[in-house]
Amino acid sequence: MTPAPVPPVPVPAPDSVPVSVPHNGPLVTEDDIAAVTEALRSGWLATGPRTAALEAAFAERFHPLHASAVSSGTAGLTLALRGAGLGDNGATVAVPTYGCSALLDAVLVAGCTPLVVDVTERTLGIDPGRLDPAHPIDAVIAVHTHGHPADLDALRPKTALLVEDCCQSLGGRDERGRPLGAIGDASVFSFYATKVIAAGEGGMLLQRDPAARDHVRGYQDPGAREVYAPRFNHRLSDPAAALALSQFRRLDEIAAHRRAVAARYTAALPPHVAPPPGLAPGQVPYRYCLRAAGRAQQQRWIGHLRAAGIAADPLIPARHLLHRQLGLEPREYPVAERVVDSTVSVPLFAALTEEQADRVAEALTGLPD
Ligand SMILES: *Cc1c(COP(=O)(O)O)cnc(C)c1O
C-alpha cells in the first residue's frame, strides 16, 4: 500500500478561501531521504555514529564550543542551565516575554525562577534596559527572535550566564559579523519540523566550558549517570541525527534562499509599508514579519493576503505572551502587547518555491492602507 503523503504543517486557514501558499513547510531533499535510509539500513536506531557526526559538525562550525545533541530545543535550554550548576536552586533566569512557552518550560523544569522581561521594538529580543541592576539575575536566555540578533553586548555585563536561544537563527551573524550561537556561554538550537533545519524533533546544545559540557552528559544520556538521580531522557536518535546532518550540510544554501526570498518581499513592498524592523544583513531571516500600525491595519493586511490564498499569520496571540501565561500585569509589557496586535507574518520557509514567492510578492505590492 502506498503511504499517504505527509500533510504540510497545518495553518489556520480563512473560512472559504483555499490556502495555496502555506505559512510553513519543510524541504526534504533526495539527499535527506538517502541519509535517513542509510541510517535505517545500518540497523543503528539509537544514539550512535550519526549523532556523533552531527555533534562534530556543529563543534567544527562553532569552534571552540562543545556540542551535545539533545532531543529538543527545550531540552537543550534546560541543560544549558543545569550545565552551569543552576538547577534546582531557584536561580533567577531572565527570558523575553515575546517567545515560545518552551522558555518557561525550560526554566521551570530546571528548577529555576523565570524573570519575564519586555522586548525591544526592533529586534523582539529581551530589552537590556529593563533588567534592573538592583535585581540580581543568574542567567539570561537571549532569543534571536525571527533571526534578529539580540543585543548580547548590552546583556553580557548584566548576567553571569548568557545563553543564546538560536532556535530561530541558525546560520546567522550579528552586526559585528560574529556567528550567532558562538557569542554567549551556551547556545541552543532546535531541529523541530518548522525550524531552519527540520529533523522532525531534535536539538543541539553548545557550551564554552568543557566542565559544563561534562556536567550535562549524564542528563543528555541517563545511561551516563555516575550516581543515580531521576532524570528525563534527552537523547537524539540516529535517523533524526542523519536528517539533521544532511540539512546542516546545506545550511548555506538554506540561508541564501531565505535571504533571497526576504529581499524579494522587501523589494515588493509599497511605499506605505516598512520592511520588518529587525531585518539586517548577516542574519538568516526565519520569519518575515511586517509591523502594521495597529490591530485594524493588521487585520486588513491579513485579510488581503489570505484573500490571495496566502497563509499570513499574526503568530503569537496575546494570551501566549509569557507574562500573561504567568498571570503578570500586561501594562508592564507594553512593547510585546503592541507587537502581537501589529505583526503580520508572511510565508518564508525552505520549501517555498519561486512561483509561491512571486505570488506573495505580488500580494504584498497590493497591501491596503
Ligand atoms: C522552537 C523554539 C524553542 C523550542 O524548541 P523545541 O525543539 O520545539 O523544544 C525554543 N525557543 C525558540 C525561540 C523556539 O523557536
Short mmCIF file of C-alpha atoms and ligand atoms in Angstrom, two decimals:
data_model
loop_
_atom_site.label_atom_id
_atom_site.label_comp_id
_atom_site.label_asym_id
_atom_site.label_seq_id
_atom_site.Cartn_x
_atom_site.Cartn_y
_atom_site.Cartn_z
CA MET A 1 0.00 0.00 0.00
CA THR A 2 1.31 3.46 -0.85
CA PRO A 3 1.68 5.51 2.33
CA ALA A 4 -0.40 8.66 2.48
CA PRO A 5 1.58 11.81 1.68
CA VAL A 6 2.78 13.71 4.70
CA PRO A 7 0.50 16.73 5.12
CA PRO A 8 2.11 20.16 5.36
CA VAL A 9 2.20 21.97 8.70
CA PRO A 10 -1.43 22.91 9.34
CA VAL A 11 -2.14 26.62 9.18
CA PRO A 12 -5.21 28.44 10.39
CA ALA A 13 -6.97 28.83 7.05
CA PRO A 14 -9.52 31.55 6.47
CA ASP A 15 -13.13 30.33 6.12
CA SER A 16 -13.75 29.64 2.42
CA VAL A 17 -10.58 30.72 0.56
CA PRO A 18 -8.28 27.79 -0.20
CA VAL A 19 -4.75 28.50 1.01
CA SER A 20 -2.24 27.87 -1.72
CA VAL A 21 0.85 29.32 -0.06
CA PRO A 22 1.08 27.75 3.42
CA HIS A 23 2.80 29.56 6.26
CA ASN A 24 5.47 26.91 6.68
CA GLY A 25 6.72 23.64 5.26
CA PRO A 26 9.95 21.64 5.44
CA LEU A 27 12.15 20.90 2.45
CA VAL A 28 13.15 17.24 2.34
CA THR A 29 15.56 16.50 -0.49
CA GLU A 30 16.65 13.23 -2.07
CA ASP A 31 19.94 13.60 -0.16
CA ASP A 32 17.98 13.81 3.10
CA ILE A 33 15.99 10.69 2.19
CA ALA A 34 19.20 8.83 1.29
CA ALA A 35 20.80 9.85 4.60
CA VAL A 36 17.85 8.58 6.66
CA THR A 37 17.59 5.42 4.55
CA GLU A 38 21.26 4.73 5.18
CA ALA A 39 20.70 5.16 8.92
CA LEU A 40 17.74 2.77 8.85
CA ARG A 41 19.63 0.16 6.79
CA SER A 42 22.54 0.33 9.21
CA GLY A 43 20.34 -1.15 11.93
CA TRP A 44 21.53 1.53 14.37
CA LEU A 45 18.47 3.45 15.51
CA ALA A 46 19.61 4.70 18.91
CA THR A 47 22.10 7.50 19.58
CA GLY A 48 25.21 6.44 17.70
CA PRO A 49 27.69 7.38 14.99
CA ARG A 50 25.35 9.78 13.14
CA THR A 51 24.59 11.68 16.33
CA ALA A 52 28.33 11.91 16.99
CA ALA A 53 28.89 13.15 13.42
CA LEU A 54 26.22 15.84 13.91
CA GLU A 55 27.89 16.97 17.13
CA ALA A 56 31.25 17.05 15.33
CA ALA A 57 29.80 19.16 12.51
CA PHE A 58 28.43 21.74 14.99
CA ALA A 59 31.65 21.69 17.02
CA GLU A 60 33.61 22.42 13.85
CA ARG A 61 31.38 25.30 12.71
CA PHE A 62 31.16 26.80 16.21
CA HIS A 63 34.72 26.14 17.36
CA PRO A 64 35.76 26.26 20.24
CA LEU A 65 32.35 25.45 21.74
CA HIS A 66 31.48 21.89 22.74
CA ALA A 67 28.43 20.30 21.14
CA SER A 68 25.87 17.94 22.72
CA ALA A 69 22.96 16.61 20.67
CA VAL A 70 19.66 16.51 22.53
CA SER A 71 16.04 15.57 21.90
CA SER A 72 14.70 19.13 21.51
CA GLY A 73 15.45 22.81 21.88
CA THR A 74 13.56 22.79 25.17
CA ALA A 75 15.82 20.00 26.47
CA GLY A 76 18.87 21.98 25.33
CA LEU A 77 17.74 25.11 27.20
CA THR A 78 17.14 23.09 30.38
CA LEU A 79 20.59 21.55 30.13
CA ALA A 80 22.23 24.90 29.38
CA LEU A 81 21.06 26.00 32.84
CA ARG A 82 21.87 22.71 34.54
CA GLY A 83 25.30 22.58 32.94
CA ALA A 84 26.14 25.85 34.67
CA GLY A 85 25.02 24.44 38.01
CA LEU A 86 21.78 26.44 38.07
CA GLY A 87 19.35 23.55 38.51
CA ASP A 88 17.03 23.14 41.49
CA ASN A 89 18.19 26.19 43.43
CA GLY A 90 15.67 28.78 42.30
CA ALA A 91 18.25 30.80 40.36
CA THR A 92 16.70 33.74 38.50
CA VAL A 93 16.69 33.39 34.73
CA ALA A 94 15.56 36.30 32.54
CA VAL A 95 13.55 35.42 29.43
CA PRO A 96 11.82 37.64 26.84
CA THR A 97 8.04 37.67 27.06
CA TYR A 98 7.65 37.53 23.26
CA GLY A 99 8.79 33.94 22.92
CA CYS A 100 7.62 30.40 22.96
CA SER A 101 6.42 28.69 26.12
CA ALA A 102 9.47 26.39 25.81
CA LEU A 103 11.40 29.18 27.55
CA LEU A 104 9.22 28.97 30.64
CA ASP A 105 9.19 25.18 30.47
CA ALA A 106 12.99 25.01 30.36
CA VAL A 107 13.48 27.44 33.25
CA LEU A 108 10.82 25.85 35.48
CA VAL A 109 11.74 22.24 34.67
CA ALA A 110 15.34 23.08 35.57
CA GLY A 111 14.10 24.28 38.95
CA CYS A 112 14.93 27.94 38.29
CA THR A 113 12.75 31.06 38.61
CA PRO A 114 11.75 32.91 35.43
CA LEU A 115 12.05 36.69 35.28
CA VAL A 116 9.90 37.68 32.31
CA VAL A 117 11.14 40.82 30.55
CA ASP A 118 9.65 43.01 27.81
CA VAL A 119 11.34 43.14 24.41
CA THR A 120 12.76 45.84 22.17
CA GLU A 121 10.52 47.07 19.39
CA ARG A 122 13.16 46.43 16.74
CA THR A 123 14.63 43.01 17.49
CA LEU A 124 11.83 41.49 19.62
CA GLY A 125 14.65 40.24 21.84
CA ILE A 126 14.96 40.89 25.56
CA ASP A 127 15.30 44.63 26.35
CA PRO A 128 18.56 45.04 28.32
CA GLY A 129 17.29 48.41 29.62
CA ARG A 130 14.55 46.61 31.53
CA LEU A 131 16.94 44.49 33.54
CA ASP A 132 17.03 46.28 36.87
CA PRO A 133 20.62 46.33 38.20
CA ALA A 134 19.13 46.13 41.72
CA HIS A 135 17.54 42.79 40.90
CA PRO A 136 20.32 40.20 40.56
CA ILE A 137 19.94 37.66 37.80
CA ASP A 138 21.86 34.44 37.41
CA ALA A 139 21.20 33.82 33.74
CA VAL A 140 19.69 35.40 30.65
CA ILE A 141 18.19 33.39 27.81
CA ALA A 142 18.58 35.78 24.88
CA VAL A 143 16.38 34.77 21.96
CA HIS A 144 17.39 35.84 18.46
CA THR A 145 13.73 36.23 17.59
CA HIS A 146 12.87 35.60 13.92
CA GLY A 147 16.62 35.50 13.27
CA HIS A 148 17.25 39.10 14.50
CA PRO A 149 20.33 39.20 16.76
CA ALA A 150 19.51 40.02 20.39
CA ASP A 151 21.59 42.77 22.00
CA LEU A 152 24.16 40.45 23.55
CA ASP A 153 26.78 43.13 24.23
CA ALA A 154 24.35 45.06 26.42
CA LEU A 155 23.18 41.88 28.17
CA ARG A 156 26.66 40.48 28.84
CA PRO A 157 27.56 42.66 31.86
CA LYS A 158 24.17 42.02 33.48
CA THR A 159 24.43 38.28 33.95
CA ALA A 160 26.81 35.53 34.97
CA LEU A 161 25.45 33.10 32.38
CA LEU A 162 24.45 34.23 28.89
CA VAL A 163 22.51 31.62 26.94
CA GLU A 164 21.74 32.28 23.27
CA ASP A 165 18.48 30.75 22.10
CA CYS A 166 19.30 30.13 18.43
CA CYS A 167 16.22 28.02 17.69
CA GLN A 168 15.25 30.62 15.05
CA SER A 169 18.67 31.87 13.98
CA LEU A 170 20.89 29.00 12.83
CA GLY A 171 23.41 30.25 10.27
CA GLY A 172 23.02 33.94 11.10
CA ARG A 173 25.57 36.54 12.17
CA ASP A 174 25.25 39.68 14.27
CA GLU A 175 26.05 43.24 13.13
CA ARG A 176 29.73 42.67 14.02
CA GLY A 177 29.89 39.54 11.89
CA ARG A 178 30.05 37.09 14.81
CA PRO A 179 28.16 33.83 14.26
CA LEU A 180 25.01 33.71 16.41
CA GLY A 181 25.48 30.85 18.84
CA ALA A 182 29.21 31.45 19.28
CA ILE A 183 28.99 34.59 21.44
CA GLY A 184 27.41 33.58 24.77
CA ASP A 185 28.41 30.93 27.31
CA ALA A 186 25.98 28.42 25.84
CA SER A 187 23.63 28.30 22.88
CA VAL A 188 20.74 26.12 21.87
CA PHE A 189 19.32 25.07 18.50
CA SER A 190 16.11 23.23 17.63
CA PHE A 191 15.52 20.84 14.74
CA TYR A 192 11.73 20.85 15.14
CA ALA A 193 9.81 20.47 11.87
CA THR A 194 9.39 24.21 11.25
CA LYS A 195 12.92 25.39 12.10
CA VAL A 196 15.80 26.36 9.80
CA ILE A 197 16.92 22.73 9.94
CA ALA A 198 13.97 20.36 10.22
CA ALA A 199 14.56 16.85 11.51
CA GLY A 200 11.08 16.41 13.00
CA GLU A 201 12.41 16.81 16.53
CA GLY A 202 15.86 17.32 17.96
CA GLY A 203 18.24 19.95 19.23
CA MET A 204 21.83 20.91 19.89
CA LEU A 205 23.44 22.47 22.95
CA LEU A 206 26.77 24.30 22.62
CA GLN A 207 28.79 25.14 25.72
CA ARG A 208 32.00 27.09 26.09
CA ASP A 209 33.12 25.49 29.34
CA PRO A 210 34.23 21.84 28.98
CA ALA A 211 33.29 21.19 32.63
CA ALA A 212 29.74 22.38 31.90
CA ARG A 213 29.62 20.02 28.92
CA ASP A 214 30.80 17.10 31.05
CA HIS A 215 28.15 18.01 33.60
CA VAL A 216 25.30 17.60 31.10
CA ARG A 217 26.48 14.24 29.77
CA GLY A 218 24.59 12.36 32.45
CA TYR A 219 21.46 14.36 31.62
CA GLN A 220 21.82 14.01 27.88
CA ASP A 221 22.02 10.24 28.30
CA PRO A 222 20.72 8.81 31.61
CA GLY A 223 22.94 5.77 30.97
CA ALA A 224 25.95 8.05 31.56
CA ARG A 225 24.88 8.94 35.15
CA GLU A 226 27.65 8.45 37.67
CA VAL A 227 25.27 8.41 40.62
CA TYR A 228 21.58 7.60 40.39
CA ALA A 229 19.25 10.61 40.32
CA PRO A 230 15.88 10.67 38.49
CA ARG A 231 16.20 12.27 35.05
CA PHE A 232 14.48 12.72 31.72
CA ASN A 233 15.86 11.02 28.68
CA HIS A 234 17.15 13.76 26.34
CA ARG A 235 18.76 11.54 23.70
CA LEU A 236 18.56 12.13 19.95
CA SER A 237 18.06 9.10 17.67
CA ASP A 238 20.47 8.35 14.82
CA PRO A 239 17.87 8.56 12.00
CA ALA A 240 16.90 12.05 13.23
CA ALA A 241 20.58 12.98 13.53
CA ALA A 242 21.17 11.75 9.95
CA LEU A 243 18.37 14.01 8.70
CA ALA A 244 19.63 16.99 10.72
CA LEU A 245 23.19 16.47 9.47
CA SER A 246 22.11 16.19 5.85
CA GLN A 247 20.26 19.52 6.19
CA PHE A 248 23.10 21.11 8.17
CA ARG A 249 25.40 20.41 5.22
CA ARG A 250 23.05 22.52 3.08
CA LEU A 251 22.84 25.32 5.66
CA ASP A 252 24.49 27.97 3.48
CA GLU A 253 22.10 27.16 0.64
CA ILE A 254 19.10 27.24 3.00
CA ALA A 255 20.28 30.59 4.38
CA ALA A 256 20.78 32.06 0.88
CA HIS A 257 17.26 31.00 -0.12
CA ARG A 258 15.75 32.66 2.97
CA ARG A 259 17.71 35.86 2.37
CA ALA A 260 16.73 35.97 -1.30
CA VAL A 261 13.02 35.49 -0.53
CA ALA A 262 13.13 38.19 2.17
CA ALA A 263 14.86 40.60 -0.24
CA ARG A 264 12.26 39.81 -2.90
CA TYR A 265 9.45 40.65 -0.44
CA THR A 266 11.12 43.87 0.70
CA ALA A 267 11.54 45.00 -2.91
CA ALA A 268 7.83 44.39 -3.49
CA LEU A 269 6.53 46.47 -0.57
CA PRO A 270 4.54 49.59 -1.44
CA PRO A 271 5.83 52.92 -0.04
CA HIS A 272 3.42 52.95 2.92
CA VAL A 273 4.69 49.58 4.25
CA ALA A 274 8.06 49.42 6.05
CA PRO A 275 10.19 46.26 5.90
CA PRO A 276 10.50 44.17 9.09
CA PRO A 277 12.33 46.47 11.55
CA GLY A 278 14.78 43.84 12.81
CA LEU A 279 15.99 42.68 9.38
CA ALA A 280 19.68 43.34 8.85
CA PRO A 281 22.46 41.97 6.66
CA GLY A 282 24.19 38.87 8.01
CA GLN A 283 21.18 37.33 9.65
CA VAL A 284 19.19 34.42 8.28
CA PRO A 285 15.58 35.63 8.27
CA TYR A 286 13.43 32.99 9.97
CA ARG A 287 10.15 34.87 9.79
CA TYR A 288 9.26 37.82 7.59
CA CYS A 289 7.07 39.91 9.85
CA LEU A 290 5.58 43.20 8.77
CA ARG A 291 4.52 45.56 11.53
CA ALA A 292 1.13 47.21 10.99
CA ALA A 293 0.17 50.45 12.75
CA GLY A 294 -2.31 48.61 14.96
CA ARG A 295 -4.87 45.86 15.13
CA ALA A 296 -7.20 47.27 12.48
CA GLN A 297 -4.45 47.52 9.87
CA GLN A 298 -3.08 44.13 10.95
CA GLN A 299 -6.48 42.56 10.22
CA ARG A 300 -6.78 44.38 6.88
CA TRP A 301 -3.38 43.15 5.76
CA ILE A 302 -4.00 39.58 6.87
CA GLY A 303 -7.41 39.66 5.16
CA HIS A 304 -5.87 40.96 1.92
CA LEU A 305 -3.14 38.30 1.89
CA ARG A 306 -5.49 35.46 2.78
CA ALA A 307 -7.89 36.50 0.06
CA ALA A 308 -4.95 35.99 -2.32
CA GLY A 309 -4.51 32.45 -0.97
CA ILE A 310 -1.53 33.30 1.24
CA ALA A 311 -1.44 32.00 4.81
CA ALA A 312 -0.45 35.25 6.54
CA ASP A 313 -0.37 34.81 10.29
CA PRO A 314 -0.37 37.08 13.35
CA LEU A 315 1.91 34.48 15.07
CA ILE A 316 1.72 34.80 18.87
CA PRO A 317 -1.71 35.66 20.32
CA ALA A 318 -1.60 38.00 23.33
CA ARG A 319 -2.67 35.22 25.70
CA HIS A 320 0.50 33.28 24.81
CA LEU A 321 2.90 36.05 25.81
CA LEU A 322 4.90 34.63 28.67
CA HIS A 323 3.91 37.33 31.18
CA ARG A 324 0.25 36.53 30.50
CA GLN A 325 0.88 32.82 30.92
CA LEU A 326 2.22 33.61 34.38
CA GLY A 327 -0.68 35.96 35.16
CA LEU A 328 1.53 39.08 35.27
CA GLU A 329 0.25 42.60 34.60
CA PRO A 330 0.02 43.25 30.79
CA ARG A 331 0.65 47.01 31.29
CA GLU A 332 4.18 46.15 32.44
CA TYR A 333 4.89 44.71 28.97
CA PRO A 334 3.77 47.45 26.58
CA VAL A 335 6.06 46.60 23.67
CA ALA A 336 5.13 42.92 23.42
CA GLU A 337 1.45 43.76 23.92
CA ARG A 338 1.66 46.17 20.97
CA VAL A 339 3.68 43.80 18.78
CA VAL A 340 1.13 40.95 18.93
CA ASP A 341 -1.51 43.36 17.64
CA SER A 342 0.60 44.58 14.75
CA THR A 343 2.54 41.55 13.48
CA VAL A 344 1.77 40.09 10.07
CA SER A 345 3.96 37.08 9.31
CA VAL A 346 4.27 36.31 5.63
CA PRO A 347 5.25 32.79 4.42
CA LEU A 348 9.03 32.28 4.44
CA PHE A 349 10.26 28.70 4.58
CA ALA A 350 12.76 26.33 3.00
CA ALA A 351 10.33 24.65 0.59
CA LEU A 352 8.85 27.94 -0.69
CA THR A 353 9.07 27.90 -4.48
CA GLU A 354 9.89 30.74 -6.85
CA GLU A 355 6.25 30.81 -8.03
CA GLN A 356 4.96 30.98 -4.47
CA ALA A 357 7.40 33.79 -3.62
CA ASP A 358 6.25 35.70 -6.72
CA ARG A 359 2.65 35.26 -5.66
CA VAL A 360 3.38 36.55 -2.16
CA ALA A 361 5.38 39.48 -3.55
CA GLU A 362 2.53 40.44 -5.86
CA ALA A 363 0.07 40.40 -2.96
CA LEU A 364 2.45 42.46 -0.82
CA THR A 365 2.60 45.12 -3.53
CA GLY A 366 -1.17 45.47 -3.26
CA LEU A 367 -1.30 45.79 0.55
CA PRO A 368 -4.03 48.27 1.52
CA ASP A 369 -3.52 51.20 3.88
C1 LIG B 1 11.22 26.22 18.74
C2 LIG B 1 11.78 27.05 19.78
C3 LIG B 1 12.14 26.52 21.02
C4 LIG B 1 11.87 25.10 21.42
O1 LIG B 1 12.41 24.14 20.59
P1 LIG B 1 11.79 22.64 20.61
O2 LIG B 1 12.72 21.86 19.77
O3 LIG B 1 10.42 22.76 20.00
O4 LIG B 1 11.72 22.19 22.01
C5 LIG B 1 12.74 27.35 21.94
N1 LIG B 1 12.95 28.66 21.67
C6 LIG B 1 12.60 29.21 20.49
C7 LIG B 1 12.89 30.65 20.24
C8 LIG B 1 12.00 28.44 19.50
O5 LIG B 1 11.66 29.00 18.34
#
